[in-house]
CSV table of C-alpha atoms and ligand atoms in Angstrom, one decimal:
chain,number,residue,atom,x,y,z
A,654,UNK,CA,-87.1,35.5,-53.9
A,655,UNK,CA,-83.7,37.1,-54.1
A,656,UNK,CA,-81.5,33.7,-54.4
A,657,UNK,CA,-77.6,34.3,-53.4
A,658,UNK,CA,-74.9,33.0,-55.0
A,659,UNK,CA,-71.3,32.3,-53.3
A,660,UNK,CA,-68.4,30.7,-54.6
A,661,UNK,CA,-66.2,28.9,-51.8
A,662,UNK,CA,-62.9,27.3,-52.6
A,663,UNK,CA,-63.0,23.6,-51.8
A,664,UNK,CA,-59.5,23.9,-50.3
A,665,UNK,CA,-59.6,27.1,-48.6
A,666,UNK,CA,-62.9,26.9,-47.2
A,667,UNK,CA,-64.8,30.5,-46.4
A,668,UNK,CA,-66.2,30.1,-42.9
A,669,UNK,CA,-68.5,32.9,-43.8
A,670,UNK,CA,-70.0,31.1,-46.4
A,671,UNK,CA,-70.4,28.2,-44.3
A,672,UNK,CA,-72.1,29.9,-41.5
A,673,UNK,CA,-74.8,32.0,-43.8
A,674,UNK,CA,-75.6,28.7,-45.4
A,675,UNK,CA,-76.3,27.3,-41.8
A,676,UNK,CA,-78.0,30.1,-40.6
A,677,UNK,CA,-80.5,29.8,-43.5
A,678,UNK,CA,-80.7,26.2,-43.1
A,679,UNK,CA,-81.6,26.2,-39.2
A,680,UNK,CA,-84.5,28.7,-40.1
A,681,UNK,CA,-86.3,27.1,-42.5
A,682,UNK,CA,-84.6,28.0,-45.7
A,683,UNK,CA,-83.2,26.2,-48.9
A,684,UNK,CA,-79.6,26.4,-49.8
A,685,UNK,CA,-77.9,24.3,-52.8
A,686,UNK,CA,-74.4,22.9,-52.6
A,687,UNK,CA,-72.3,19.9,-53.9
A,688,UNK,CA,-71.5,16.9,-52.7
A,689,UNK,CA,-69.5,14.5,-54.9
A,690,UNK,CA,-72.2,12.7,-56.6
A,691,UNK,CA,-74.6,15.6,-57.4
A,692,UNK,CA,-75.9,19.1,-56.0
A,693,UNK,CA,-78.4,18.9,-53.7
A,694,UNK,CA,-80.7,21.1,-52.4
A,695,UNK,CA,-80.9,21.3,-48.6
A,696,UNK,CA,-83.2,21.9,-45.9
A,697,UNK,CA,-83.2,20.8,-42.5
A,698,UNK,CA,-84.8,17.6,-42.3
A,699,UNK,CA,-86.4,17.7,-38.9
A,700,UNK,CA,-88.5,20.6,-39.7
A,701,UNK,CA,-91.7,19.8,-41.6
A,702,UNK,CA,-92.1,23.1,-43.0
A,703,UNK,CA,-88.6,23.4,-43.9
A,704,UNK,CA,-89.0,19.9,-46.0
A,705,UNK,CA,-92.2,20.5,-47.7
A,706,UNK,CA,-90.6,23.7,-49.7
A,707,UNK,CA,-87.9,21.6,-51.5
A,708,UNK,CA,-91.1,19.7,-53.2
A,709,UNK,CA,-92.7,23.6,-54.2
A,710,UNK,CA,-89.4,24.8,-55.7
A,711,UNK,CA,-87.9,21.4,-57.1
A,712,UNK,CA,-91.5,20.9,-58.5
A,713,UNK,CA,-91.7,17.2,-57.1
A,714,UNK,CA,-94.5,15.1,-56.1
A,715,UNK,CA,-94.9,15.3,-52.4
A,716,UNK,CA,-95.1,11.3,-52.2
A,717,UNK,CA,-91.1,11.0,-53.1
A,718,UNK,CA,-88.9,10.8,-50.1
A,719,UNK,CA,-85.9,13.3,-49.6
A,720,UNK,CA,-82.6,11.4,-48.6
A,721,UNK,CA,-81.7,12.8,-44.6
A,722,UNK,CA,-77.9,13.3,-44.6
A,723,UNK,CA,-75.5,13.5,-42.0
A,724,UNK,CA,-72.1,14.4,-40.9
A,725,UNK,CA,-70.9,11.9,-38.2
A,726,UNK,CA,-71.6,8.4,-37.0
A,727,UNK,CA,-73.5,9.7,-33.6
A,728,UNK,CA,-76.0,11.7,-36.1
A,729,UNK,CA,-77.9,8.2,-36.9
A,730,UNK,CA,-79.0,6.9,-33.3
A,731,UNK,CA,-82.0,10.1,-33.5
A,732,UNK,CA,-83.4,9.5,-36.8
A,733,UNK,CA,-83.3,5.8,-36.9
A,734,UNK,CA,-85.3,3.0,-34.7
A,735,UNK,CA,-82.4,0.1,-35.4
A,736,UNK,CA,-79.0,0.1,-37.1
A,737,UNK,CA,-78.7,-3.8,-38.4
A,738,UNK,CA,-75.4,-5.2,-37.6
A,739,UNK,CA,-74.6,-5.6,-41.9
A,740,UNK,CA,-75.4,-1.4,-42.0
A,741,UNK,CA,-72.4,-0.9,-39.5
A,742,UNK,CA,-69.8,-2.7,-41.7
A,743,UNK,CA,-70.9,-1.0,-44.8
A,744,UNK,CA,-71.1,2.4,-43.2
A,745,UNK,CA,-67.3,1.7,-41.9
A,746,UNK,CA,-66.0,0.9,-45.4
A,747,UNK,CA,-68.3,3.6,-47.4
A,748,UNK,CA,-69.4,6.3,-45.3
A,749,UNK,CA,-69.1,9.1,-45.9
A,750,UNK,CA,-69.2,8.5,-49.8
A,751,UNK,CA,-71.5,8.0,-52.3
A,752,UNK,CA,-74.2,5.4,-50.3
A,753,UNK,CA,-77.9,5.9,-49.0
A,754,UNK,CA,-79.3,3.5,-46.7
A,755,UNK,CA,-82.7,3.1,-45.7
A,756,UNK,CA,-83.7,2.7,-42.0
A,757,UNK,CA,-87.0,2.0,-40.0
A,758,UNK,CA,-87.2,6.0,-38.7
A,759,UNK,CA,-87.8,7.9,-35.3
A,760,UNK,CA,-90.4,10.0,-34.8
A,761,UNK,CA,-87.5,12.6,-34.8
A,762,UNK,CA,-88.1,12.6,-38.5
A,763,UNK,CA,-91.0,13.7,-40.1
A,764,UNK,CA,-93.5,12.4,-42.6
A,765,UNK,CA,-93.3,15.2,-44.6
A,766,UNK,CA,-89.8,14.6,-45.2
A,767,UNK,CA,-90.2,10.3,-46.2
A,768,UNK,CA,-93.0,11.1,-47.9
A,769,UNK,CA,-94.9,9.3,-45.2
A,770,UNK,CA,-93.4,6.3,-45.4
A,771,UNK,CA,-92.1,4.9,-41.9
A,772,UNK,CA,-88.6,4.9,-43.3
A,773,UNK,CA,-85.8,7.0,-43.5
A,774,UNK,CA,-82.9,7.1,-46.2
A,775,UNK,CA,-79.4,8.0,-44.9
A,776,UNK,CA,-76.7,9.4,-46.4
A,777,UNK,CA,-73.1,11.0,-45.3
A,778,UNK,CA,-71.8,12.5,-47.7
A,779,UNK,CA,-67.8,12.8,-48.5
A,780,UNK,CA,-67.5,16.3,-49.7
A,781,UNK,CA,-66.1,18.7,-47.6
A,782,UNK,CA,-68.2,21.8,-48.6
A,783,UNK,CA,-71.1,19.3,-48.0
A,784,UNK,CA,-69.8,17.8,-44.2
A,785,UNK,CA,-69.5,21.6,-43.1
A,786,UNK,CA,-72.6,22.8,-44.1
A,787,UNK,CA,-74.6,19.9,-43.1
A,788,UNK,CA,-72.9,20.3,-39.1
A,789,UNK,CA,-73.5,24.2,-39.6
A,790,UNK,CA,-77.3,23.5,-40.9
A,791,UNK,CA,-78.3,21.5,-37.4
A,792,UNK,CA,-76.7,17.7,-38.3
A,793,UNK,CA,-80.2,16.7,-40.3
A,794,UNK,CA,-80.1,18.0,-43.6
A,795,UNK,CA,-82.9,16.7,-45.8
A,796,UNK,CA,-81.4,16.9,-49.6
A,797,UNK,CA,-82.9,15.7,-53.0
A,798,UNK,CA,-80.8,16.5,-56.5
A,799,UNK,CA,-80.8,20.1,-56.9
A,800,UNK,CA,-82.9,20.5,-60.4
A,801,UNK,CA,-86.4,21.1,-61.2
A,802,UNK,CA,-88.1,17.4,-61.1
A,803,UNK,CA,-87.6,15.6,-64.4
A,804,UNK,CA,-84.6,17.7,-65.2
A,805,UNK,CA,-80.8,15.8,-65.7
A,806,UNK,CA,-79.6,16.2,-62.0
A,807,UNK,CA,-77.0,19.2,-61.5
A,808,UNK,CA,-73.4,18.4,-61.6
A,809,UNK,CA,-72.6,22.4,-61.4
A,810,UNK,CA,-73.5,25.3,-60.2
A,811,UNK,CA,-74.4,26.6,-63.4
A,812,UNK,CA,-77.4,23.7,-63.9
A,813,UNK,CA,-78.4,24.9,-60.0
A,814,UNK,CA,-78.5,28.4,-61.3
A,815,UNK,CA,-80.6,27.6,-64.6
A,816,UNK,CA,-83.4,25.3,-62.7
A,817,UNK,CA,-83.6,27.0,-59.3
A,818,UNK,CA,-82.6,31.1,-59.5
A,819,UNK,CA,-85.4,33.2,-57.7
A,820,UNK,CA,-87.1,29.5,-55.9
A,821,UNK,CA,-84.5,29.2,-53.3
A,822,UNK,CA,-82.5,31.4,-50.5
A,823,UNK,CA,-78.8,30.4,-51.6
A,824,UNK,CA,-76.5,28.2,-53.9
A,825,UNK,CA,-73.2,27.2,-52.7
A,826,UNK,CA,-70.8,27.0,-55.8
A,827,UNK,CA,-68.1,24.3,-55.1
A,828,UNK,CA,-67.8,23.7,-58.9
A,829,UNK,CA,-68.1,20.5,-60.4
A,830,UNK,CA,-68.8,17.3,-58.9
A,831,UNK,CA,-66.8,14.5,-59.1
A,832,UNK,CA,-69.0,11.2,-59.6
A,833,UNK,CA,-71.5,12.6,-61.4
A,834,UNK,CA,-74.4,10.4,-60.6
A,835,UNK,CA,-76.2,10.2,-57.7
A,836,UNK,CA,-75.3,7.4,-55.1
A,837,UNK,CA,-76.3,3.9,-54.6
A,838,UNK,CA,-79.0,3.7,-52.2
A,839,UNK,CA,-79.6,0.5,-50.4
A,840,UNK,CA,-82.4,-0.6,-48.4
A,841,UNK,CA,-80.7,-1.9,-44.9
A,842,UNK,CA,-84.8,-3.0,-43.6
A,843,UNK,CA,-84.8,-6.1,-46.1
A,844,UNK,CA,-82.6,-9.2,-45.8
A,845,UNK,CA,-80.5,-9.6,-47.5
A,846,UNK,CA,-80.1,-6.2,-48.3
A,847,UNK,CA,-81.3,-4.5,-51.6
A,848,UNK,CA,-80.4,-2.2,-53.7
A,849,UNK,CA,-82.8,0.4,-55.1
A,850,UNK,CA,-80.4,2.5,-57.0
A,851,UNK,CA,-77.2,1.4,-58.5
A,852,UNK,CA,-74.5,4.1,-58.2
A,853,UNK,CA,-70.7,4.2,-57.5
A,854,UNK,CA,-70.7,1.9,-54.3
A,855,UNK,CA,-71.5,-1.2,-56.3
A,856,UNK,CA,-73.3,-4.2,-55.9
A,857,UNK,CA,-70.0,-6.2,-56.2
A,858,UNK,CA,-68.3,-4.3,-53.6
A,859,UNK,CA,-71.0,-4.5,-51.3
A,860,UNK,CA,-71.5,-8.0,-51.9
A,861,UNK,CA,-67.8,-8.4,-50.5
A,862,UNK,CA,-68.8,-6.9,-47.7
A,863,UNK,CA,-71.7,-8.4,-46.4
A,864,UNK,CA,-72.3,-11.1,-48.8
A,865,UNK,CA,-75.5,-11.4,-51.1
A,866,UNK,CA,-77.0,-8.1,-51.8
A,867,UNK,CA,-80.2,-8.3,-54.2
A,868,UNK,CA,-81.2,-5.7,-56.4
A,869,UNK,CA,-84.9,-4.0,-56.7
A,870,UNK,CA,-85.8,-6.2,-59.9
A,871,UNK,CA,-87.9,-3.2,-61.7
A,872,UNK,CA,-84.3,-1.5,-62.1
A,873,UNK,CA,-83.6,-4.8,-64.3
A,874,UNK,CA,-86.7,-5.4,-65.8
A,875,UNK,CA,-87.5,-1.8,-66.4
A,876,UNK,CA,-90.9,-2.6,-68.7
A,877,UNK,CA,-92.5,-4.8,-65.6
A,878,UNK,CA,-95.4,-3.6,-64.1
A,879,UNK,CA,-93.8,-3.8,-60.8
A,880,UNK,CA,-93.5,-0.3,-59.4
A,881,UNK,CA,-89.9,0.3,-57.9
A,882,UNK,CA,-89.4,0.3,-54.2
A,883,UNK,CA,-88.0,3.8,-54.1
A,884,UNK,CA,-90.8,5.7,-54.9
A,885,UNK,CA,-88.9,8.4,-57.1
A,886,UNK,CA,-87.5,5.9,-59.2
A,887,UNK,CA,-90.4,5.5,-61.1
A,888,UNK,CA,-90.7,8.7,-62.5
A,889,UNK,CA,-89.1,9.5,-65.8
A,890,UNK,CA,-86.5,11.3,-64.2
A,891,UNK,CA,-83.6,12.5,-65.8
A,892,UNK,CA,-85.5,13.9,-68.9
A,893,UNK,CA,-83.4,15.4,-72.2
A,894,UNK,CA,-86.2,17.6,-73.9
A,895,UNK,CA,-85.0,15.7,-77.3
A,896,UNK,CA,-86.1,11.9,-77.8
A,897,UNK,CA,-83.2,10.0,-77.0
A,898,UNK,CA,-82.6,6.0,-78.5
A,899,UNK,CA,-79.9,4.0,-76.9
A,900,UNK,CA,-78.3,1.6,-79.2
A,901,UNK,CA,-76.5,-1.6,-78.0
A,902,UNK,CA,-74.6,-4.5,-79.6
A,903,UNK,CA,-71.1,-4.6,-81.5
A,904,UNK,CA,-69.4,-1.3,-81.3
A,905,UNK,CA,-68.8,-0.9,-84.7
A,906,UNK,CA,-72.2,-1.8,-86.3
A,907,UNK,CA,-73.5,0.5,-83.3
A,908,UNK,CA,-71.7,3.6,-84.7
A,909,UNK,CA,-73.0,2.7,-88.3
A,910,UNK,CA,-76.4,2.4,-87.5
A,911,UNK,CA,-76.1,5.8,-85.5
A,912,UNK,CA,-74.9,7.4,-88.2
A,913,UNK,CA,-77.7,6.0,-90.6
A,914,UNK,CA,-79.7,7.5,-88.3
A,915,UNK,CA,-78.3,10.6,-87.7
A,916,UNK,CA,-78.2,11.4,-91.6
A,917,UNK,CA,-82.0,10.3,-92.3
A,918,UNK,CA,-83.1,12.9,-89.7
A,919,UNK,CA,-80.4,15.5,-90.4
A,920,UNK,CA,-82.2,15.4,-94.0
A,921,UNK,CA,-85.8,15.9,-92.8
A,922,UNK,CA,-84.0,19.1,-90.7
A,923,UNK,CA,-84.0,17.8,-87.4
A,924,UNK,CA,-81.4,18.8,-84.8
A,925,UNK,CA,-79.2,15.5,-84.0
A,926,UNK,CA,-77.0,15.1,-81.0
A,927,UNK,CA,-74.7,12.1,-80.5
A,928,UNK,CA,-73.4,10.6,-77.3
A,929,UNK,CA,-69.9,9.2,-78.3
A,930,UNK,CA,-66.9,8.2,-76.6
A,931,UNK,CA,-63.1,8.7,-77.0
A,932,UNK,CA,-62.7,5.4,-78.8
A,933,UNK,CA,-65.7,6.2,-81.3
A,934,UNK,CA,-66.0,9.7,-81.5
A,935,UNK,CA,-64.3,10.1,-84.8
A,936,UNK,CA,-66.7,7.7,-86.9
A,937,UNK,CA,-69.2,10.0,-87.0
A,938,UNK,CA,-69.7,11.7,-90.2
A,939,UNK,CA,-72.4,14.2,-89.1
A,940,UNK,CA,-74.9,16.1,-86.0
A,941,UNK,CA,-73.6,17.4,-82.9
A,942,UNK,CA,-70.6,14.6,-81.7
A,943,UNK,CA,-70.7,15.1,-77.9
A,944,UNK,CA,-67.6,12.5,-76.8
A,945,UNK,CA,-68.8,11.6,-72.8
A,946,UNK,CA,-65.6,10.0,-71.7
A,947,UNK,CA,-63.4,7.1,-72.4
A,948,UNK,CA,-64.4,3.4,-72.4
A,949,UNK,CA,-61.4,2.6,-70.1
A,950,UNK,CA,-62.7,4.3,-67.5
A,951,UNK,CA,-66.5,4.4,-67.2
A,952,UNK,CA,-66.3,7.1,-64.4
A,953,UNK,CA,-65.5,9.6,-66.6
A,954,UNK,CA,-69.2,8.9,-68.9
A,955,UNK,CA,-70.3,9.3,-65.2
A,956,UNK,CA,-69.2,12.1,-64.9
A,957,UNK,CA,-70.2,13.8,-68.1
A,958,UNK,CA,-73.9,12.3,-68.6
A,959,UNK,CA,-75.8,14.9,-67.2
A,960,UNK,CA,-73.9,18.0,-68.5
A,961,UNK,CA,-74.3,16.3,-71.7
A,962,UNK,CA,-77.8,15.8,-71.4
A,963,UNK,CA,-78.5,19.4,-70.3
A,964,UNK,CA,-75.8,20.8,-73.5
A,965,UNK,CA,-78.4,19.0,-75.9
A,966,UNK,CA,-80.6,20.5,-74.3
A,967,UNK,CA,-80.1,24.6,-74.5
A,968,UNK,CA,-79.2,23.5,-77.9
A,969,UNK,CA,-82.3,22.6,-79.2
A,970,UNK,CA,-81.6,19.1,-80.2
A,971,UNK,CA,-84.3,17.2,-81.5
A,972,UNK,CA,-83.0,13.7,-81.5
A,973,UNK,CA,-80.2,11.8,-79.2
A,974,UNK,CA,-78.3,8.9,-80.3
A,975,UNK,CA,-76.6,7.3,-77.8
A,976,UNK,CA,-74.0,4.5,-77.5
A,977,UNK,CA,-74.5,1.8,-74.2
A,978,UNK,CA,-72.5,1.0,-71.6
A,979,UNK,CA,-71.1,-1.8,-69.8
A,980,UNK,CA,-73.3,-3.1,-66.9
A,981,UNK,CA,-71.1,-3.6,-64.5
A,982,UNK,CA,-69.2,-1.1,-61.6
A,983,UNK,CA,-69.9,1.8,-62.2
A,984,UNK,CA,-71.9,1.6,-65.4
A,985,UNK,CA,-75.0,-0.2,-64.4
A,986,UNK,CA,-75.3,3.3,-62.8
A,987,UNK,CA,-74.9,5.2,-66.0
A,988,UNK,CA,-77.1,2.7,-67.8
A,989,UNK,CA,-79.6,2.9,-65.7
A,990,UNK,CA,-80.1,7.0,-65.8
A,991,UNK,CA,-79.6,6.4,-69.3
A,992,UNK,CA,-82.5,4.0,-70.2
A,993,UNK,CA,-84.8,6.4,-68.1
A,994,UNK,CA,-83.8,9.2,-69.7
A,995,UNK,CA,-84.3,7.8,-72.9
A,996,UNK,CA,-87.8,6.1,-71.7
A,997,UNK,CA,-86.3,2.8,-72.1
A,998,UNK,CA,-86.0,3.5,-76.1
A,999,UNK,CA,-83.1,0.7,-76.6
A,1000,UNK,CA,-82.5,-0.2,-80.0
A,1001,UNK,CA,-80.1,-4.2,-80.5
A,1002,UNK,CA,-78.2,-4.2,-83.8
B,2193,TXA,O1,-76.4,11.4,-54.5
B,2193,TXA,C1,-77.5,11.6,-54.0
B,2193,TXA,O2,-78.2,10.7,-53.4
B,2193,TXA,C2,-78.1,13.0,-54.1
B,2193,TXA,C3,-77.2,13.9,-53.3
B,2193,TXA,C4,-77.8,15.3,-53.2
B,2193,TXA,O3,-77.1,13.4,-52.0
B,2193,TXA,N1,-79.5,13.0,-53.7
B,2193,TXA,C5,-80.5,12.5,-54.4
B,2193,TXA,O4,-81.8,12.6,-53.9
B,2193,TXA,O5,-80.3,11.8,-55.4
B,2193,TXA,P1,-83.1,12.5,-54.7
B,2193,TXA,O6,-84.2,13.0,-53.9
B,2193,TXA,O7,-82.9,13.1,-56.1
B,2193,TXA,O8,-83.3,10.9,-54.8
B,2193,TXA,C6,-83.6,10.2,-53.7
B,2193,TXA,C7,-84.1,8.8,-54.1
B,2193,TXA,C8,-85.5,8.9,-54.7
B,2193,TXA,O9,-85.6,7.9,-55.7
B,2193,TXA,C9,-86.4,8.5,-53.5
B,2193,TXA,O10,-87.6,7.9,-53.9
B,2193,TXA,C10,-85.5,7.5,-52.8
B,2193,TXA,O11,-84.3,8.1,-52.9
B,2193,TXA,N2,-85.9,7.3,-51.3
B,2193,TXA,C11,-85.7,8.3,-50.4
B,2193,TXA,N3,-86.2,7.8,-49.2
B,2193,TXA,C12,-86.6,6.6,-49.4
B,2193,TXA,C13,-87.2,5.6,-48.6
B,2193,TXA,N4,-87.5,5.8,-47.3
B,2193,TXA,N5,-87.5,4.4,-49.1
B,2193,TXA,C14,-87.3,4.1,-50.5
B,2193,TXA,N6,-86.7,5.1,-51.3
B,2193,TXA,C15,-86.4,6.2,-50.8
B,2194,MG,MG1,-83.2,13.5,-58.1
């Protein structure tokens, strides 16, 4: 398959550009493009058919739900049996943006696309590239991360390009993202309300919203044998090909034992990557110092953490040492991609 490539200006949108991704969309094809937390990869979400290619070019198992999203407010009556009262408020304050909820569904939507489950997950996204081309695609636009399954998630696209060139009709480049990891999804059909995946809504914010808000324990008690309520959680997603540690205590006796480390397998000729940050970056003595952002502002490790992941990647790191990050806002997010793309390896010094 010949995949096509456009660049559009997030300003000065291209209404050509807009309508050829729409006109692929409403006929069954695939087209990438960003919204601020990730690139998906589109397809419209009312037609089986149309769903059930995302999992043959993404590579994904067929029993992990694609996220519907939509453009406006009136879009969610169709796809969704009832909208709780608590969903309204939250969808006021942070939609569109980077939330998912989850809904009992319609039989407007089908199983192929929730993995046949009786649910639907919801998003509307903020990005402008991603409003128009959802409205031009049909309103319904089913959309998982746009990378091959068990791949960082694409925060260009470049890391569309290297995944899915040749499996899909068309990538929208936007360029980058600007949250960097994909959003909070919360699961409106429980009370109270729970969250599956922590992202940049948080559970503080939504908590001053609509009170408590619990949180799907297996995402805090990662080793329990508990499988996680959204089904592609439990996958080791977010996979660097090089085996990444995590290591977490005092800063300083952190960026020691990392560079113990570092050195031991630099000697035995390993290719060592490091995940530092503005404040550390220049304790390390040796490897490939990768500095993800500044500990002042935790939206900017966000931000970086894929592109990161996938640099170490194409070049053929053998071992990641990584710093951790605080759990709280936005870093619970980061922290959690983090400690499944490392497998859980966390090291306390
Ligand atoms: O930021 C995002 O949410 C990005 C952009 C493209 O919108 N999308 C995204 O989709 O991250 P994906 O497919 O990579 O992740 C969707 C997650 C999976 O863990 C899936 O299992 C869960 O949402 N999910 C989808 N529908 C669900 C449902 N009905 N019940 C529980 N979990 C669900
Ligand atoms: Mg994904």
């Amino acid at each position: 398959m010949k995949t096509i490539i456009e660049r559009i200006d997030t300003v000065q949108l291209n209404i050509d550009t807009i309508k050829k991704a729409g006109d692929i969309l409403k006929s069954g094809g695939l087209v990438a493009f960003p919204t601020e937390t990730v690139y998906g990869l589109g397809a419209d979400a009312l037609n089986e058919d149309a769903a059930k290619k995302i999992y043959a070019a993404k590579g994904r198992p067929s029993d992990n739900p694609l996220i519907v999203h939509i453009a406006d407010m009136e879009a969610l009556g169709k796809i969704t049996e009832t909208i709780p009262e608590k969903a309204i408020v939250v969808a006021k304050k942070y939609w569109p943006g980077p939330l998912t909820m989850i809904f009992q569904k319609t039989n407007a939507v089908p199983l192929g696309t929730t993995g046949g489950l009786d649910t639907v997950a919801v998003r509307m996204p903020e990005h402008l590239i991603a409003k128009e081309i959802i409205r031009a695609g049909g309103g319904y636009i089913a959309a998982p991360s746009a990378n091959t399954s068990g791949r960082p998630s694409p925060t260009t696209a470049q890391h569309v390009e290297e995944d899915l060139t040749g499996k899909i009709d068309m990538i929208v480049d936007g360029g980058a993202v600007n949250i960097g990891v994909e959003s909070t999804i919360l699961d409106m059909t429980v009370e109270p309300p729970m969250i599956l995946r922590p992202g940049a809504v948080t559970k503080e914010m939504l908590e001053e919203l609509i009170g408590e808000v619990a949180v799907d324990k297996t995402l805090i008690e990662p080793d329990s044998k508990k499988v996680p309520k959204a089904p592609g959680m439990k996958y080791r997603h977010y996979a660097p090909k090089a085996e990444l540690t995590v290591l977490e205590g005092d800063l300083l006796r952190v960026t020691e034992e990392i560079n113990r480390r570092a050195e031991e397998k630099l000697s035995e000729g390993f290719k060592v990557g490091i995940i530092a940050t503005a404040e550390t970056a220049g304790r390390y003595s040796s490897g490939n110092v990768k500095c993800i952002g500044t500990r002042q502002d935790e939206m900017t490790v966000a931000g970086n953490l894929y592109g990161i992941l996938r640099d170490f990647d194409s070049d053929g790191t053998d071992f990641i040492y990584s710093e951790s990050f605080s759990t709280g806002g936005i870093g619970s997010a980061v922290m959690n991609r983090l400690l499944k793309a490392a497998g859980h390896h966390i090291i306390h010094v």
